[in-house]
mmCIF file of N, CA and C in Angstrom:
data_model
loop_
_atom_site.group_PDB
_atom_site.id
_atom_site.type_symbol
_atom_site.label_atom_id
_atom_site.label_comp_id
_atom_site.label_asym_id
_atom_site.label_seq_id
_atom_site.Cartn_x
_atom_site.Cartn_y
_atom_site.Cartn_z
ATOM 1 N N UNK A 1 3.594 12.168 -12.723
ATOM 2 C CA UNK A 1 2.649 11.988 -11.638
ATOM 3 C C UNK A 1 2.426 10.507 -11.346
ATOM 4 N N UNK A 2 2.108 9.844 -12.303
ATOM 5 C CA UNK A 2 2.111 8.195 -12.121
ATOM 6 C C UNK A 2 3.066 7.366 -11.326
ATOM 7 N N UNK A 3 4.355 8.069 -11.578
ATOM 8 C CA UNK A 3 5.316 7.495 -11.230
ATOM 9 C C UNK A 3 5.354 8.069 -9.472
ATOM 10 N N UNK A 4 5.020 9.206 -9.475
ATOM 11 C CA UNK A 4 4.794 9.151 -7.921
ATOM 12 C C UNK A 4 3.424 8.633 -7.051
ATOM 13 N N UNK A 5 2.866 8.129 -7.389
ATOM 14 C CA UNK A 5 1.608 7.664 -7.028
ATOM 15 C C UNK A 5 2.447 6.277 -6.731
ATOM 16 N N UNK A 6 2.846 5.654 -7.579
ATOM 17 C CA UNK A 6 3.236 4.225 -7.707
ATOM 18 C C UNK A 6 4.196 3.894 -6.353
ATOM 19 N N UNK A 7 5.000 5.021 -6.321
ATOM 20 C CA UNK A 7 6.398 5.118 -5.387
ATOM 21 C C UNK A 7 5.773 4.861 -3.665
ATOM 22 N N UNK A 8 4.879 5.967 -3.904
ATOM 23 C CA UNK A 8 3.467 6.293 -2.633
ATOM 24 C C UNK A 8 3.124 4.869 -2.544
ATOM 25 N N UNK A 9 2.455 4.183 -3.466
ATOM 26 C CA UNK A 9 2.036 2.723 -3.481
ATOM 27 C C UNK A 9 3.119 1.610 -2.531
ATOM 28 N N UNK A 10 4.257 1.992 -3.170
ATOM 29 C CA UNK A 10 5.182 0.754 -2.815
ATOM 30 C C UNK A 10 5.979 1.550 -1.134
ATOM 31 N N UNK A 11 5.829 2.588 -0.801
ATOM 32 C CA UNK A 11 6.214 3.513 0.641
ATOM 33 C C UNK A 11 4.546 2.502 1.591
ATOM 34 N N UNK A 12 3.997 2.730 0.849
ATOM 35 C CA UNK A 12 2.417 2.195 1.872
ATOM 36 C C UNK A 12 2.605 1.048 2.360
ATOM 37 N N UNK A 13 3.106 0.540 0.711
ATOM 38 C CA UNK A 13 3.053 -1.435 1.217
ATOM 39 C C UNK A 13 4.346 -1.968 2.085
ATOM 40 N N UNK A 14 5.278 -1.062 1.767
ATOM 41 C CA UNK A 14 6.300 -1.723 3.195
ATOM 42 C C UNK A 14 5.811 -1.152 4.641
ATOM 43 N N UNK A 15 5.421 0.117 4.569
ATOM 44 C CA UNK A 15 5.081 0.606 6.062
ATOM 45 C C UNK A 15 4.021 0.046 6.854
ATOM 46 N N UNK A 16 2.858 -0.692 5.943
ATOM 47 C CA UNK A 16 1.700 -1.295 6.547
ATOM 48 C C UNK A 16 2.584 -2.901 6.911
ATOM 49 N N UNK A 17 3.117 -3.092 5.902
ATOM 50 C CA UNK A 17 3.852 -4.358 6.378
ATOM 51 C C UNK A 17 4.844 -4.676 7.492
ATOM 52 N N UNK A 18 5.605 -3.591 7.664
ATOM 53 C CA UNK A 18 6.647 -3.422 8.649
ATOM 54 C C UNK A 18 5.705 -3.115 9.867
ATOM 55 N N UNK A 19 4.246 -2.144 9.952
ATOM 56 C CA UNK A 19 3.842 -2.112 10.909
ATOM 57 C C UNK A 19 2.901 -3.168 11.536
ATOM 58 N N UNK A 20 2.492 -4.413 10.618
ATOM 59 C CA UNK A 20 1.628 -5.171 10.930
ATOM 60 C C UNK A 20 2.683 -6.304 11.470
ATOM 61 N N UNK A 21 3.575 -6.761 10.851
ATOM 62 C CA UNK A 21 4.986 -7.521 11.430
ATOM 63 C C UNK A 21 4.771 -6.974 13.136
ATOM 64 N N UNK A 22 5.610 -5.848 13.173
ATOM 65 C CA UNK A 22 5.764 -5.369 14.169
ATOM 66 C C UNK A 22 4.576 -5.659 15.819
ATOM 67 N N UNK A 23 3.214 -5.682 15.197
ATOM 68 C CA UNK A 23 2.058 -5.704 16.054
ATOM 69 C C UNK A 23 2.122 -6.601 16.390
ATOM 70 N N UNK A 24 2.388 -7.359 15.447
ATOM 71 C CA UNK A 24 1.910 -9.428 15.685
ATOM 72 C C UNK A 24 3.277 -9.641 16.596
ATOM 73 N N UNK A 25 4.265 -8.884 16.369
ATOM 74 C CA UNK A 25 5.638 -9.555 17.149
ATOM 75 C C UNK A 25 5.357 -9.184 19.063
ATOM 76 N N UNK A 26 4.408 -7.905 18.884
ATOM 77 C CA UNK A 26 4.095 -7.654 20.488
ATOM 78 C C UNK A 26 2.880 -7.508 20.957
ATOM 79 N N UNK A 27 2.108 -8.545 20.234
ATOM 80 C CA UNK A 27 1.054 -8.761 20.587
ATOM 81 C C UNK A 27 -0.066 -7.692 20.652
ATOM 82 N N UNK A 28 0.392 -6.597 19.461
ATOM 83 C CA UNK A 28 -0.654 -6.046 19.798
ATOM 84 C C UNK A 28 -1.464 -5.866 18.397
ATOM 85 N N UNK A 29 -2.796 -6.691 18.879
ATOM 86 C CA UNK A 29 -3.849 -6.768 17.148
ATOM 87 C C UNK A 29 -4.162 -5.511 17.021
ATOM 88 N N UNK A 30 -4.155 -4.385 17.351
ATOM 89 C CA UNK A 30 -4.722 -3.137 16.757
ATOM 90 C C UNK A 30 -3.607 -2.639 15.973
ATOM 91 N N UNK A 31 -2.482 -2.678 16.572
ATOM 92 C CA UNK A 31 -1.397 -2.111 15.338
ATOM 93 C C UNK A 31 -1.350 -3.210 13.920
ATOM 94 N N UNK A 32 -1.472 -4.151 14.481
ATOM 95 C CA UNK A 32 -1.463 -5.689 13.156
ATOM 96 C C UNK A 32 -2.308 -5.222 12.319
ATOM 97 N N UNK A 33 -3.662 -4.789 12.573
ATOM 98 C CA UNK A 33 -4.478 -4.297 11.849
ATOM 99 C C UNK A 33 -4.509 -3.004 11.100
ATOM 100 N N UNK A 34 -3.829 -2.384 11.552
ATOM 101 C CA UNK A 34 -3.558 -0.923 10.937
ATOM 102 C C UNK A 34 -2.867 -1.184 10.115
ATOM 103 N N UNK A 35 -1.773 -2.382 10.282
ATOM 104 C CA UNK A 35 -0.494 -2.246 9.343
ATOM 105 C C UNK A 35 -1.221 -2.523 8.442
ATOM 106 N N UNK A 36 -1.578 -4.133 8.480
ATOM 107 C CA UNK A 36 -2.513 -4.063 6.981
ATOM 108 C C UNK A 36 -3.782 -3.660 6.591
ATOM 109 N N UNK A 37 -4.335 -2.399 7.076
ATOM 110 C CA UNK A 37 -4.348 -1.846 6.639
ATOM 111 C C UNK A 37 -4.028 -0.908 5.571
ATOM 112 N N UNK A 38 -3.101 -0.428 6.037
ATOM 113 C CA UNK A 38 -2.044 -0.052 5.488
ATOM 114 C C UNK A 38 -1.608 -0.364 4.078
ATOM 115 N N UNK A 39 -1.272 -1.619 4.332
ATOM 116 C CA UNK A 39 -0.963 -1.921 2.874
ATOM 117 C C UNK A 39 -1.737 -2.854 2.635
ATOM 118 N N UNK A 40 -2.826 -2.614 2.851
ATOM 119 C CA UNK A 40 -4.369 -2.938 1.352
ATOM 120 C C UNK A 40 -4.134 -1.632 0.692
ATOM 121 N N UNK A 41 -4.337 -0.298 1.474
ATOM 122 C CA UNK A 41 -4.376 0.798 1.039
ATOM 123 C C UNK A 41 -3.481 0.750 -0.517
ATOM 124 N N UNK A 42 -2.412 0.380 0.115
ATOM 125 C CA UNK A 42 -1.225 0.520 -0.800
ATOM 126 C C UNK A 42 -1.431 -0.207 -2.278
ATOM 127 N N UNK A 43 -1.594 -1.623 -1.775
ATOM 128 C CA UNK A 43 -2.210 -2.391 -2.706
ATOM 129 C C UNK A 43 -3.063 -1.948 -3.992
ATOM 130 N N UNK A 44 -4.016 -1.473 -3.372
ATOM 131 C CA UNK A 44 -5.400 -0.671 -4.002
ATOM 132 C C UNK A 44 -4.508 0.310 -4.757
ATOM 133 N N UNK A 45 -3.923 1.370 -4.017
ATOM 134 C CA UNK A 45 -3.058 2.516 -4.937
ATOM 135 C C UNK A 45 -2.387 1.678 -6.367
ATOM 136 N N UNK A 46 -1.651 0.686 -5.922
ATOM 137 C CA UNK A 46 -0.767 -0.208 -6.785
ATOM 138 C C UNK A 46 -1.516 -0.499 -7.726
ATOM 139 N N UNK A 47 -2.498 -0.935 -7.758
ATOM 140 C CA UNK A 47 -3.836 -1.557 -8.929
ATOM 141 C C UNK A 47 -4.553 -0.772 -9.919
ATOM 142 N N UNK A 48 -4.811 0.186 -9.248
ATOM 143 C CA UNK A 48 -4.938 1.322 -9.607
ATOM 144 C C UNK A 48 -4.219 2.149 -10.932
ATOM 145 N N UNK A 49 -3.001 2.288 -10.333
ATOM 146 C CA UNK A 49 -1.990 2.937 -11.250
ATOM 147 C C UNK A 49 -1.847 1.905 -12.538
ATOM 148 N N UNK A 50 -1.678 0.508 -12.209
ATOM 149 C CA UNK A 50 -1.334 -0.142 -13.063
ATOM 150 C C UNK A 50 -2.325 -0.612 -13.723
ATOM 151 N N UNK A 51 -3.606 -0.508 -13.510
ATOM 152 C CA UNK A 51 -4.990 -0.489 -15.123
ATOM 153 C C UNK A 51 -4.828 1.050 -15.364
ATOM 154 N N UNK A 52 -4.609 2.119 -14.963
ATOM 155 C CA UNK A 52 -4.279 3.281 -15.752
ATOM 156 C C UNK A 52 -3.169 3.390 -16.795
ATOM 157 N N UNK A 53 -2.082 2.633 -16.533
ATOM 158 C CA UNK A 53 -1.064 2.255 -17.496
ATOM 159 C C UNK A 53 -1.659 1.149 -18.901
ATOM 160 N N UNK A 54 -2.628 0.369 -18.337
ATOM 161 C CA UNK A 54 -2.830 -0.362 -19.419
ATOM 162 C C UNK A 54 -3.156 0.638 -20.106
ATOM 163 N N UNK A 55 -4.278 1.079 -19.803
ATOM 164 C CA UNK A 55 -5.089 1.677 -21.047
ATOM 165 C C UNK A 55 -4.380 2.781 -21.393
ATOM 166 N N UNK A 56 -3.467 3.183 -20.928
ATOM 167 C CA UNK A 56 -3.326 4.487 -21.166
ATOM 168 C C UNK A 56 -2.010 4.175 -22.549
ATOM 169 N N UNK A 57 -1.523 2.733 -22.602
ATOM 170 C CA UNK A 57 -0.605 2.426 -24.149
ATOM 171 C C UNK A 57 -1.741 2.004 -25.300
#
């Protein structure tokens, strides 16, 4: 399960990234913002998983 959470994590952080790229390239700040959105989301997932790994050795 971890390992798909993590995968989810790193799918978030390119798609918020690719979509916030994308906004800023056509001027449009509401998609820029979603993207990163996006991958804070991802981020957060990422952080997440990985203090559950600490403690969990």
């Amino acid at each position: 399960m971890a390992g798909d959470q993590k995968a989810k994590a790193k799918m978030e952080q390119a798609k918020g990234k690719a979509k916030a790229a994308a906004g800023r390239a056509v001027g449009n700040e509401r998609m820029a913002a979603e993207g990163q959105a996006e991958k804070s989301k991802g981020d957060a997932r990422e952080a997440k998983e990985k203090t559950k790994d600490v403690f969990k050795h």
